[in-house]
mmCIF file of C-alpha atoms in Angstrom:
data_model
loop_
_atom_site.group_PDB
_atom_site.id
_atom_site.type_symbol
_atom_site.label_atom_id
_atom_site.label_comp_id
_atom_site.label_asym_id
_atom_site.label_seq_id
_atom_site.Cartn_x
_atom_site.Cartn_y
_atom_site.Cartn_z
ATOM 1 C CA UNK A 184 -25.866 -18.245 17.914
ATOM 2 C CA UNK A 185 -23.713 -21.154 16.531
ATOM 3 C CA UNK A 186 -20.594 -22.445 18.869
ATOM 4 C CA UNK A 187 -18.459 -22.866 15.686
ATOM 5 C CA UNK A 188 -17.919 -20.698 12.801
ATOM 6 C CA UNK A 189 -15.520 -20.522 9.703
ATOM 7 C CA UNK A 190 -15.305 -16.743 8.328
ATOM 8 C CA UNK A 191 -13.842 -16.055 4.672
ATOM 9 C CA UNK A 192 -14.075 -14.710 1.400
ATOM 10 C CA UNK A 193 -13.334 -10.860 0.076
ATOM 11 C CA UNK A 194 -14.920 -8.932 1.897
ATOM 12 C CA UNK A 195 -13.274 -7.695 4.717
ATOM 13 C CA UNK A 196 -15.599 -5.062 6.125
ATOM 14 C CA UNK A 197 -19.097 -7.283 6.386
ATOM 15 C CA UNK A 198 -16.720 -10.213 7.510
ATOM 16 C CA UNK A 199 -15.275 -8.401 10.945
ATOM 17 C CA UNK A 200 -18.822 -6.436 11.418
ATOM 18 C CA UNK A 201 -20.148 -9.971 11.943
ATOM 19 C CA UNK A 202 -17.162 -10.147 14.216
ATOM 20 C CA UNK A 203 -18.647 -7.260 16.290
ATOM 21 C CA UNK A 204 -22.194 -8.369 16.367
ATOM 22 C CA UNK A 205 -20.552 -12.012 17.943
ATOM 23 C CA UNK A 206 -18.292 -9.912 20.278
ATOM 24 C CA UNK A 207 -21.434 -7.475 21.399
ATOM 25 C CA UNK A 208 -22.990 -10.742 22.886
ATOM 26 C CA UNK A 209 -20.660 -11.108 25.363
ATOM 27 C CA UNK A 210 -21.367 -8.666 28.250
ATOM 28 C CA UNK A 211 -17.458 -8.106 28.790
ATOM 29 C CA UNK A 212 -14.462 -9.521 27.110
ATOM 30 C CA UNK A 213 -11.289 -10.012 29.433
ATOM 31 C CA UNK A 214 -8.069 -10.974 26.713
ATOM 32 C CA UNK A 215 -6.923 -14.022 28.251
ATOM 33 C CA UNK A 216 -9.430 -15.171 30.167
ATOM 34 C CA UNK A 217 -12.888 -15.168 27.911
ATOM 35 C CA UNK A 218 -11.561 -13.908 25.025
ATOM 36 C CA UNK A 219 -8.456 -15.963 23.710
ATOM 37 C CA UNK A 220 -6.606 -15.258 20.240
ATOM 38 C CA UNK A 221 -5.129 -18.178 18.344
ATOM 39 C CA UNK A 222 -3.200 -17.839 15.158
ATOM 40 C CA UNK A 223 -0.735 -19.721 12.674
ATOM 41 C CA UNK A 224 2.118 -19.323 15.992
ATOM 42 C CA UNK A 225 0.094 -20.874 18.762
ATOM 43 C CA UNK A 226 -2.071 -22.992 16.500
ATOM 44 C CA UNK A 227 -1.170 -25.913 18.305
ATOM 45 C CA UNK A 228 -2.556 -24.658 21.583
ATOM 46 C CA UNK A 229 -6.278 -24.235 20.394
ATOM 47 C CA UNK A 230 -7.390 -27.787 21.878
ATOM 48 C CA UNK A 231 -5.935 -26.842 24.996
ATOM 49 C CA UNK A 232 -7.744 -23.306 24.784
ATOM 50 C CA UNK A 233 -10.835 -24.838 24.346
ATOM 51 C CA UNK A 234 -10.347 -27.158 27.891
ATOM 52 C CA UNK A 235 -9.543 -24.932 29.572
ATOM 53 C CA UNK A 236 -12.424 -23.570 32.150
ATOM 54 C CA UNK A 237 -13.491 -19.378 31.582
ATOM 55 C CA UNK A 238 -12.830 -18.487 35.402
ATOM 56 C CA UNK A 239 -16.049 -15.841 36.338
ATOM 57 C CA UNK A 240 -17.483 -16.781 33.334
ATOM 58 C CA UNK A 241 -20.473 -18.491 31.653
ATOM 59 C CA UNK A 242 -18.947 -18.756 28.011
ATOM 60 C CA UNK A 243 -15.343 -17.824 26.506
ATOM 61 C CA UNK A 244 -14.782 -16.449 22.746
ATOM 62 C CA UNK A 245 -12.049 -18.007 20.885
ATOM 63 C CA UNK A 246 -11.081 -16.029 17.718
ATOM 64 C CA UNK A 247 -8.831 -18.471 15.515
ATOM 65 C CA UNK A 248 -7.267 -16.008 12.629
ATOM 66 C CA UNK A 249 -5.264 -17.253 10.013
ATOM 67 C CA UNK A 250 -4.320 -20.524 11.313
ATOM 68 C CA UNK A 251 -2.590 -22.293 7.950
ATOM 69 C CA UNK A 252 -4.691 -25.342 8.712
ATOM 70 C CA UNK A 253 -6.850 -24.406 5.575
ATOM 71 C CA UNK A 254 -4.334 -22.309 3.813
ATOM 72 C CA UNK A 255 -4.432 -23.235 -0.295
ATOM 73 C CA UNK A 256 -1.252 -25.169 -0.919
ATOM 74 C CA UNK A 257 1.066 -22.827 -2.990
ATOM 75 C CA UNK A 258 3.440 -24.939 -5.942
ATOM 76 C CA UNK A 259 6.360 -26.428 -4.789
ATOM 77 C CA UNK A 260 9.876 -25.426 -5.329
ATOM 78 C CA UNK A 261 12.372 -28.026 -5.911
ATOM 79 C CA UNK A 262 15.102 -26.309 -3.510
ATOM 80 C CA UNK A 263 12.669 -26.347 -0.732
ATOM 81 C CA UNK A 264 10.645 -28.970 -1.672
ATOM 82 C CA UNK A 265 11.753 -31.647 1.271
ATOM 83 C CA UNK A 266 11.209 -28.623 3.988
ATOM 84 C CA UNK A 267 8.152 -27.854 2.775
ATOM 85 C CA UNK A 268 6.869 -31.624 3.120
ATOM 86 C CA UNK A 269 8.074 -32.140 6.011
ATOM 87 C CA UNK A 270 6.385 -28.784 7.096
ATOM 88 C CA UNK A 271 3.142 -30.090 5.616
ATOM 89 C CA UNK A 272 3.071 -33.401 7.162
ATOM 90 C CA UNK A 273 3.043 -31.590 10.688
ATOM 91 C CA UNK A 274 0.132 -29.311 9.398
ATOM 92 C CA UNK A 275 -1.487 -32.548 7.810
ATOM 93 C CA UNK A 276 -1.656 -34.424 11.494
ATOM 94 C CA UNK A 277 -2.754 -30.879 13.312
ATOM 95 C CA UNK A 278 -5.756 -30.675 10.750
ATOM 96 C CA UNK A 279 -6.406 -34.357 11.264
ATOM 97 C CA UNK A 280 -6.449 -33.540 15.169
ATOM 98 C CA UNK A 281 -8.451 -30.407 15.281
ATOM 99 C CA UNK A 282 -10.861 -31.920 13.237
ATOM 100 C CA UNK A 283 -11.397 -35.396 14.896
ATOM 101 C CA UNK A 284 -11.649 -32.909 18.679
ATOM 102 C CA UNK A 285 -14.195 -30.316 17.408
ATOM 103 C CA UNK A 286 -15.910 -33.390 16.155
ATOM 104 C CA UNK A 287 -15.977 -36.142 18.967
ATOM 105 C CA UNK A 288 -16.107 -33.534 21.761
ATOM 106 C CA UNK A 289 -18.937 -31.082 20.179
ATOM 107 C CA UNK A 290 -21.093 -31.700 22.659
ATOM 108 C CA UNK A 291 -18.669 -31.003 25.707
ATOM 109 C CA UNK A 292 -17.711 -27.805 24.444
ATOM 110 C CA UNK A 293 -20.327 -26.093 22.627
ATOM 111 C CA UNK A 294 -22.271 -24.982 25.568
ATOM 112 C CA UNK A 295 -19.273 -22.774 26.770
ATOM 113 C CA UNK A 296 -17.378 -21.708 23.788
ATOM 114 C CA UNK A 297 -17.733 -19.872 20.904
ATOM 115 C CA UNK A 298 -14.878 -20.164 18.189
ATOM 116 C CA UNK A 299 -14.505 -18.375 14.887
ATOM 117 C CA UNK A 300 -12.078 -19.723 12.502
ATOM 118 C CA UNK A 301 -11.476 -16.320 10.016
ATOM 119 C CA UNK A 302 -9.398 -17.414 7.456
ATOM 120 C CA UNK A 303 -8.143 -15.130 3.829
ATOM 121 C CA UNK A 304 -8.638 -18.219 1.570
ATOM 122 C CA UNK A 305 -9.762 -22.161 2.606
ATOM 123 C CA UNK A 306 -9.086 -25.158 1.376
ATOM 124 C CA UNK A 307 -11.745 -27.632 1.517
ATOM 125 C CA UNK A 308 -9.758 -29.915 4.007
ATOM 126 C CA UNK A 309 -10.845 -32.079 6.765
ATOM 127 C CA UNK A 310 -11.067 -28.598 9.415
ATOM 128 C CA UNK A 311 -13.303 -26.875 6.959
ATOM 129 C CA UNK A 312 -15.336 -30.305 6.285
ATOM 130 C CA UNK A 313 -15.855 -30.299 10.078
ATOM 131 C CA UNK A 314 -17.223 -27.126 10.458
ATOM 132 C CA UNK A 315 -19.446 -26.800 7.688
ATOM 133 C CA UNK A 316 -21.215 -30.073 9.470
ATOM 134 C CA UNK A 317 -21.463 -29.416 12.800
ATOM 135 C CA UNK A 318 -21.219 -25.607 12.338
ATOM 136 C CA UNK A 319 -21.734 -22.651 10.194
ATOM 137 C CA UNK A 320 -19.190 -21.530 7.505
ATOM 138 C CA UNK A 321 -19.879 -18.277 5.804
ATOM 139 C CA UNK A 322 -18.358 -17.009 2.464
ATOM 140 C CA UNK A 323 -18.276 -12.941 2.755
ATOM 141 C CA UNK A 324 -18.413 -12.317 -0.828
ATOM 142 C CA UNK A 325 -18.648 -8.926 -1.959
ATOM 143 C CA UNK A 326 -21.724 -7.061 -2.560
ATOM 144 C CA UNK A 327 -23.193 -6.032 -5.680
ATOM 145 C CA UNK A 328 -24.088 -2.682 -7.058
ATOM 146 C CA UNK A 329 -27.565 -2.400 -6.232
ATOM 147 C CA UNK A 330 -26.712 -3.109 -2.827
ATOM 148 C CA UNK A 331 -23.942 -1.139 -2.413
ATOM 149 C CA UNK A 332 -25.734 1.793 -3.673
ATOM 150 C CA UNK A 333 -28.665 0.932 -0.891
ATOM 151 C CA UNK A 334 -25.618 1.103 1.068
ATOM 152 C CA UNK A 335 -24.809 4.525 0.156
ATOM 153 C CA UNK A 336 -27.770 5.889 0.137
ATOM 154 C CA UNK A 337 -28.465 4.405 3.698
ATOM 155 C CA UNK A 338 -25.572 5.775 5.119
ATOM 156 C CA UNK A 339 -25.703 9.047 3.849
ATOM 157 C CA UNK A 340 -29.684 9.224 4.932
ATOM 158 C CA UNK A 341 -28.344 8.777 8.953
ATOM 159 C CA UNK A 342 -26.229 12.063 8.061
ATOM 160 C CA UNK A 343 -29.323 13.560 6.557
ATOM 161 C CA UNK A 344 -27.326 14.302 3.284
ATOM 162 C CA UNK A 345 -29.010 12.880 -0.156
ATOM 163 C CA UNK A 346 -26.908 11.323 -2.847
ATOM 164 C CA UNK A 347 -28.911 10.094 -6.183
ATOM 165 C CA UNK A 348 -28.881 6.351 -7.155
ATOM 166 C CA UNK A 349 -26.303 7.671 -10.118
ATOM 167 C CA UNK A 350 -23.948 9.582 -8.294
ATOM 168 C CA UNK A 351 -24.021 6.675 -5.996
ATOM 169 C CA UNK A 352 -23.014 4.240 -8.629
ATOM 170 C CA UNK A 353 -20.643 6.737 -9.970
ATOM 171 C CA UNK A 354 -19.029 6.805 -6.327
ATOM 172 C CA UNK A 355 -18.813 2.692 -6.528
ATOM 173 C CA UNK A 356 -17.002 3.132 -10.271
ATOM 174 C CA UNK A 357 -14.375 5.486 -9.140
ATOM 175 C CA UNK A 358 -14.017 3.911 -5.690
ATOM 176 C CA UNK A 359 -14.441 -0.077 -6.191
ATOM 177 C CA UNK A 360 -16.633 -2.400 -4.391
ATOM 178 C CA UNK A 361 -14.564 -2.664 -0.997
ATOM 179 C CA UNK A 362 -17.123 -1.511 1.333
ATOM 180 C CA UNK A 363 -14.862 -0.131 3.807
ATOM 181 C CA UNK A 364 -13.024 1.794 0.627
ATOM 182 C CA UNK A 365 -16.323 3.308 -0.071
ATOM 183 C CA UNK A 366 -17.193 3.719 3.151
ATOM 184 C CA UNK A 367 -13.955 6.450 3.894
ATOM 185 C CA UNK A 368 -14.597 8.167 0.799
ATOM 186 C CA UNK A 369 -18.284 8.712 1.257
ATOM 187 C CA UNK A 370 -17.037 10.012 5.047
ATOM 188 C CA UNK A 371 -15.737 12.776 3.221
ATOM 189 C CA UNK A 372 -18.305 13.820 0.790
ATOM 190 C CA UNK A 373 -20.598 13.914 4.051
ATOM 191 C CA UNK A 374 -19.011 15.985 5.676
ATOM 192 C CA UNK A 375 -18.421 18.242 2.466
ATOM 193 C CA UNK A 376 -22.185 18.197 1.823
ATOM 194 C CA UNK A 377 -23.289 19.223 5.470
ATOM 195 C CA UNK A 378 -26.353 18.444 6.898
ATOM 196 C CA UNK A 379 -29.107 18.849 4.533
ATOM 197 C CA UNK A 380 -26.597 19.076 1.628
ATOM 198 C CA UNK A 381 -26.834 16.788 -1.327
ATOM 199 C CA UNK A 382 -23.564 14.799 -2.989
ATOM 200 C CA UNK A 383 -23.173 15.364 -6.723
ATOM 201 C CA UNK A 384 -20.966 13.937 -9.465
ATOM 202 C CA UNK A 385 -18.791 17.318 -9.083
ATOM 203 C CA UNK A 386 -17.422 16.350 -5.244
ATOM 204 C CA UNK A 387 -17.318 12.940 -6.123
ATOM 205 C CA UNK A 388 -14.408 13.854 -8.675
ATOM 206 C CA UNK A 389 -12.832 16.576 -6.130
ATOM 207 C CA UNK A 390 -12.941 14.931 -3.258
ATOM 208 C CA UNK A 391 -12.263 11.508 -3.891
ATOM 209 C CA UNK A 392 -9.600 9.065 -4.113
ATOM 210 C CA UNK A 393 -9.963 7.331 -7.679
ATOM 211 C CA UNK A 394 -8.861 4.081 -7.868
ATOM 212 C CA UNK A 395 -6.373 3.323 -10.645
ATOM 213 C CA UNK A 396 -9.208 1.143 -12.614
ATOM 214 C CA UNK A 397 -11.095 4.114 -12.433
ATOM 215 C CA UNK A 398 -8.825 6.382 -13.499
ATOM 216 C CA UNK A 399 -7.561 4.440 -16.686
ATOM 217 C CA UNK A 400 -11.368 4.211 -17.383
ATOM 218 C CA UNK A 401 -11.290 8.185 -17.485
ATOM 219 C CA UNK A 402 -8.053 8.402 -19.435
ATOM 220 C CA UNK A 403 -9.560 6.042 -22.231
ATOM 221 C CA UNK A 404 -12.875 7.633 -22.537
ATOM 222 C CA UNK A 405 -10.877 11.327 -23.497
ATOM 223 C CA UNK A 406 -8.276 8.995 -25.950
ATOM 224 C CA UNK A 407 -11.835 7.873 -27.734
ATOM 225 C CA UNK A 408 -13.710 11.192 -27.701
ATOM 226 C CA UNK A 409 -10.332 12.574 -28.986
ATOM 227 C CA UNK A 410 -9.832 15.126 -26.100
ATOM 228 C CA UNK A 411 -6.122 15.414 -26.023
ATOM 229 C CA UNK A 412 -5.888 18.357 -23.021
ATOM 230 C CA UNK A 413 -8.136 16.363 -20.928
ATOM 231 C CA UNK A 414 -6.522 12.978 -21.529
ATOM 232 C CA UNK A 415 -3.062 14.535 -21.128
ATOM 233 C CA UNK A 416 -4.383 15.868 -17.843
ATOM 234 C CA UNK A 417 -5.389 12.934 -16.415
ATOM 235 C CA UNK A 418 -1.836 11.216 -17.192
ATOM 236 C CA UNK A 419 -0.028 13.815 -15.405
ATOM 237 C CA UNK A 420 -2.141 13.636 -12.546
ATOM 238 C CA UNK A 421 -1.214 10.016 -12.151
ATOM 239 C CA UNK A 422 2.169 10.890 -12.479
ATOM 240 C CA UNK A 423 1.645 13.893 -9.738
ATOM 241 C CA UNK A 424 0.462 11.078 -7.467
ATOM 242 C CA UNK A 425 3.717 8.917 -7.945
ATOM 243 C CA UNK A 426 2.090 6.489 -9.975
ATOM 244 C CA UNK A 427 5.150 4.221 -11.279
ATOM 245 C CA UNK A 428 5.229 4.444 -15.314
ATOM 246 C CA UNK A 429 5.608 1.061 -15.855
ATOM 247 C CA UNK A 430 2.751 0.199 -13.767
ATOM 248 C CA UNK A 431 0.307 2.613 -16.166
ATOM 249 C CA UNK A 432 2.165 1.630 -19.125
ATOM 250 C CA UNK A 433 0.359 -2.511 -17.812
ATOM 251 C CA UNK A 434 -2.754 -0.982 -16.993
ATOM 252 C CA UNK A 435 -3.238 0.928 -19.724
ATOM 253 C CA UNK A 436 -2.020 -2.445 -21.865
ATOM 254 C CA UNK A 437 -4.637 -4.552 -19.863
ATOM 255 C CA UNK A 438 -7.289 -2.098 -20.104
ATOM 256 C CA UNK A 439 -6.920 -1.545 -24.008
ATOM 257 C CA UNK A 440 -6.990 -5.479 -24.235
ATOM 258 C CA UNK A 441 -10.218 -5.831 -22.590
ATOM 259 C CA UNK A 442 -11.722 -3.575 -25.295
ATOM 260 C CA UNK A 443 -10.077 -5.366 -27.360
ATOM 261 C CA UNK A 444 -12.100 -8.463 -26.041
ATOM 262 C CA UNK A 445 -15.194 -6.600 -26.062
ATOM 263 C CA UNK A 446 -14.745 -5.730 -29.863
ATOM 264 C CA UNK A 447 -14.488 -9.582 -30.832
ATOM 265 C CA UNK A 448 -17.047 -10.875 -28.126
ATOM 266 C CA UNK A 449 -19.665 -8.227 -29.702
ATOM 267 C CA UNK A 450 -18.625 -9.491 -33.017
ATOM 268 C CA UNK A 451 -19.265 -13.059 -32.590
ATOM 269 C CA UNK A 452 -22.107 -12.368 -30.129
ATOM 270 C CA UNK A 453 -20.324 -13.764 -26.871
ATOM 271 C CA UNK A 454 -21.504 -12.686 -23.278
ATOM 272 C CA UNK A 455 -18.931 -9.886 -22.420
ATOM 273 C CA UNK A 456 -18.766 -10.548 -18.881
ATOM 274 C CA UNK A 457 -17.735 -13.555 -19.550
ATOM 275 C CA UNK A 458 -14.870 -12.615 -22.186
ATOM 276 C CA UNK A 459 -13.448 -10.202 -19.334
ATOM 277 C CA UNK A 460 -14.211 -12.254 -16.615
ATOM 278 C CA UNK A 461 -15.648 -10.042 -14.720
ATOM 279 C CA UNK A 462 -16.823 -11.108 -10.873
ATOM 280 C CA UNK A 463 -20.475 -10.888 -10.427
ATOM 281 C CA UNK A 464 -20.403 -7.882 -8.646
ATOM 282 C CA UNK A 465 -18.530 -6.379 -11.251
ATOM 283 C CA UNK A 466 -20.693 -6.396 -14.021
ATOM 284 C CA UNK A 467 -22.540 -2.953 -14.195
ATOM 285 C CA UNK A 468 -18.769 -2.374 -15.661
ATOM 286 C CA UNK A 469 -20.224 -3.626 -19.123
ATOM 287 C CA UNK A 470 -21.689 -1.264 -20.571
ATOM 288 C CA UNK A 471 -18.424 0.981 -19.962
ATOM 289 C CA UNK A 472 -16.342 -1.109 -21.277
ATOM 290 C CA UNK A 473 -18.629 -1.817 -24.658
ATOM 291 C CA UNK A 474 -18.830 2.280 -24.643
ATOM 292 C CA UNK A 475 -14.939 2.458 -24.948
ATOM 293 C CA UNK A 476 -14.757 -0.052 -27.266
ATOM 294 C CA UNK A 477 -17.281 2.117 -29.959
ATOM 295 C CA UNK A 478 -14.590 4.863 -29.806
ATOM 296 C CA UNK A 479 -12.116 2.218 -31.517
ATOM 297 C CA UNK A 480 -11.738 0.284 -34.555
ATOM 298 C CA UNK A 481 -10.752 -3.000 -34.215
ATOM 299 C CA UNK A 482 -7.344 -2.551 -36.651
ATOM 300 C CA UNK A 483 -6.899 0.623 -34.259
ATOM 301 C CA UNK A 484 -7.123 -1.440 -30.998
ATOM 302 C CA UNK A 485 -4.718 -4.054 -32.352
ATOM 303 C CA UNK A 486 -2.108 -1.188 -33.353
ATOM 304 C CA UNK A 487 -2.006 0.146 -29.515
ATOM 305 C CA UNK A 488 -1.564 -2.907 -27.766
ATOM 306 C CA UNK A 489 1.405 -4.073 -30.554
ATOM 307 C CA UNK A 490 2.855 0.125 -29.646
ATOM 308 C CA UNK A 491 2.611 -0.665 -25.721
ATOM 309 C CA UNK A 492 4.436 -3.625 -26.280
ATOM 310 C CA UNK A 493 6.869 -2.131 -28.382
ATOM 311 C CA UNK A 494 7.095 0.624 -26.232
ATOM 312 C CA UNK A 495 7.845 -1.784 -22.992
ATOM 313 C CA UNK A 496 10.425 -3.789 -25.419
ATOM 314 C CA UNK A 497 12.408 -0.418 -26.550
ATOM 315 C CA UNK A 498 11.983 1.103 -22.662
ATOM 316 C CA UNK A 499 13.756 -2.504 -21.274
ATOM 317 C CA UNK A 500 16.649 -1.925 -24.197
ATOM 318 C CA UNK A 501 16.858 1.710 -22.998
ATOM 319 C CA UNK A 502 15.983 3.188 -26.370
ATOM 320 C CA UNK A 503 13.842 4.979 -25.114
ATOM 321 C CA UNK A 504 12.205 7.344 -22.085
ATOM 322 C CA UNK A 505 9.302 5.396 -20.462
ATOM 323 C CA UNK A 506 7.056 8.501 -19.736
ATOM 324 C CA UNK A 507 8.232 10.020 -23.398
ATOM 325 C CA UNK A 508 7.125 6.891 -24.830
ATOM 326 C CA UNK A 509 3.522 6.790 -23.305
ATOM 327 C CA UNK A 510 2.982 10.609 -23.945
ATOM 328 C CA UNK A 511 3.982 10.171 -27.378
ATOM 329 C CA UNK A 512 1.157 7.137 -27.658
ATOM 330 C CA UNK A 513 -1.680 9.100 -25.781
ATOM 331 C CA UNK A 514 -1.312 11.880 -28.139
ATOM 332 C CA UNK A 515 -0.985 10.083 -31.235
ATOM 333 C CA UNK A 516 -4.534 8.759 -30.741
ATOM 334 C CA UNK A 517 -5.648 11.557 -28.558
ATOM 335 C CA UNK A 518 -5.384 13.914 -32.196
ATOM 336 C CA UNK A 519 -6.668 11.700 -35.008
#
């Protein structure tokens, strides 16, 4: 096991179970004494952490977690502009000291500390530099389908309840690629399923939480396959679920866009996943989205996103009702 680590990147669940596993070496963690927590508010203590001797124990664990020493600098305002130098000048000569002590004193620390630096985004700054040469920096990105799905399916085996490599892609689709987000909804379908039992398409819809994504995917396919009952049930479920109007009004907007995209990129034979930038664990989404777009012409695409936009425009003049507005365009393409 390293003495020095830097943790980041998207995914959250595989990130902190590494966490664990570096916790589960210790035989027993005492908060204060062999365990020590540093972030962004006692920052400037960590050197002084590290010094200081683990009383009744061989090796302390010193979890640095969100720090700001390799926080992304955000654009500067020119009302704040002076208090925001003058706040990065002092985080300038902390990085510049943290990074010259983990360096020069490696070797008089490493035997009796391990210290994790977790951090939501980095900057490539002297800190991170540091640690990437002397010790191990890890990027938890997140997974992609096929392993997810192995996921799934290994999880679910432990309960002795089967789920088919489908229905477990169907599962990632309406429930996103957060592990932990799949993770509680595939809780529930085990325990639904019983021991023995087998998860199917079916309890995946009942039982689980769709996210929005997912749901706009639904209320798209009905629009193209013309099912006006079904689409209009889908809306008012979103609705039901206090889903702001304005917020479905973007997503629908965004969504109808990106098959928009598709439509040209097919066209002039462009990689889709590129056109929607889609992240690399994202791209079983393709063939969805090239699906949707079949259902639409590319005239008809253009005339939905120019009526969401007049919609939005009419709804901010109050001329008309928001919800009224968006029934009136789901239906309108829901019965041709």
């Amino acid at each position: 096991m390293e003495s020095l680590y830097l943790l980041y990147g998207q995914e959250s669940y595989l990130l902190e179970d590494f966490v664990k596993k570096i916790k589960k070496s210790f035989e027993k963690l005492v908060e204060g004494i062999n365990y020590i927590k540093i972030d962004e508010t006692n920052i400037n203590q960590l050197i002084s952490d590290i010094e200081t001797p683990c009383f009744g124990f061989d090796k302390k664990l010193i979890v640095v977690r969100n720090s700001g020493l390799m926080k992304k600098s955000a654009r500067k305002n020119k009302n704040d502009e002076k208090q925001k130098n003058d706040k990065k000048q002092g985080t300038d000569k902390l990085v510049n000291q943290i990074s010259e002590y983990l360096k020069e004193n490696y070797d008089l620390y490493k035997d009796n500390n391990i210290i994790v630096f977790i951090e939501n985004d980095v900057d490539k700054n002297k800190v991170y530099k540091t640690i990437e040469e002397i010790g191990k920096v890890i990027n938890f990105e997140p997974e992609k389908l096929p392993n997810l799905v192995k996921r799934i399916k290994s999880i679910s085996n432990v309960y002795k309840v089967g789920i088919s490599d489908y229905d477990a892609q169907y599962l990632v689709e309406c429930c996103g690629t957060n592990i932990q987000d799949i993770i509680n909804e595939l809780r529930k379908l085990i325990e639904f399923a019983g021991e023995g039992g087998k998860i199917s398409k079916e309890d995946i819809d009942i039982l689980t939480t769709k996210q929005i994504d997912s749901v706009i995917f639904d209320l798209t396919d009905n629009l193209g396959k013309k099912n006006i009952k079904t689409a209009m049930e889908v809306y008012y479920n979103l609705i039901y679920q206090k889903e702001p109007v304005q917020k479905i009004l973007v997503m629908l907007y965004n969504h109808f866009k990106k098959l928009y995209f598709v439509k040209i990129g097919l066209k002039y034979n462009e990689n889709i996943a590129e056109c929607l930038k889609l992240k690399p664990n994202q791209s079983f989404l393709v063939g969805k989205y090239k699906t949707q777009a079949g259902y639409f012409n590319e005239l008809e695409l253009r005339k939905i996103l120019a009526e969401l936009a007049d919609l939005d425009y009419n709804y901010k003049n109050g001329l008309i009702d928001l919800n009224v507005g968006v029934e009136a365009v789901l239906c309108r393409y829901c019965g041709k």
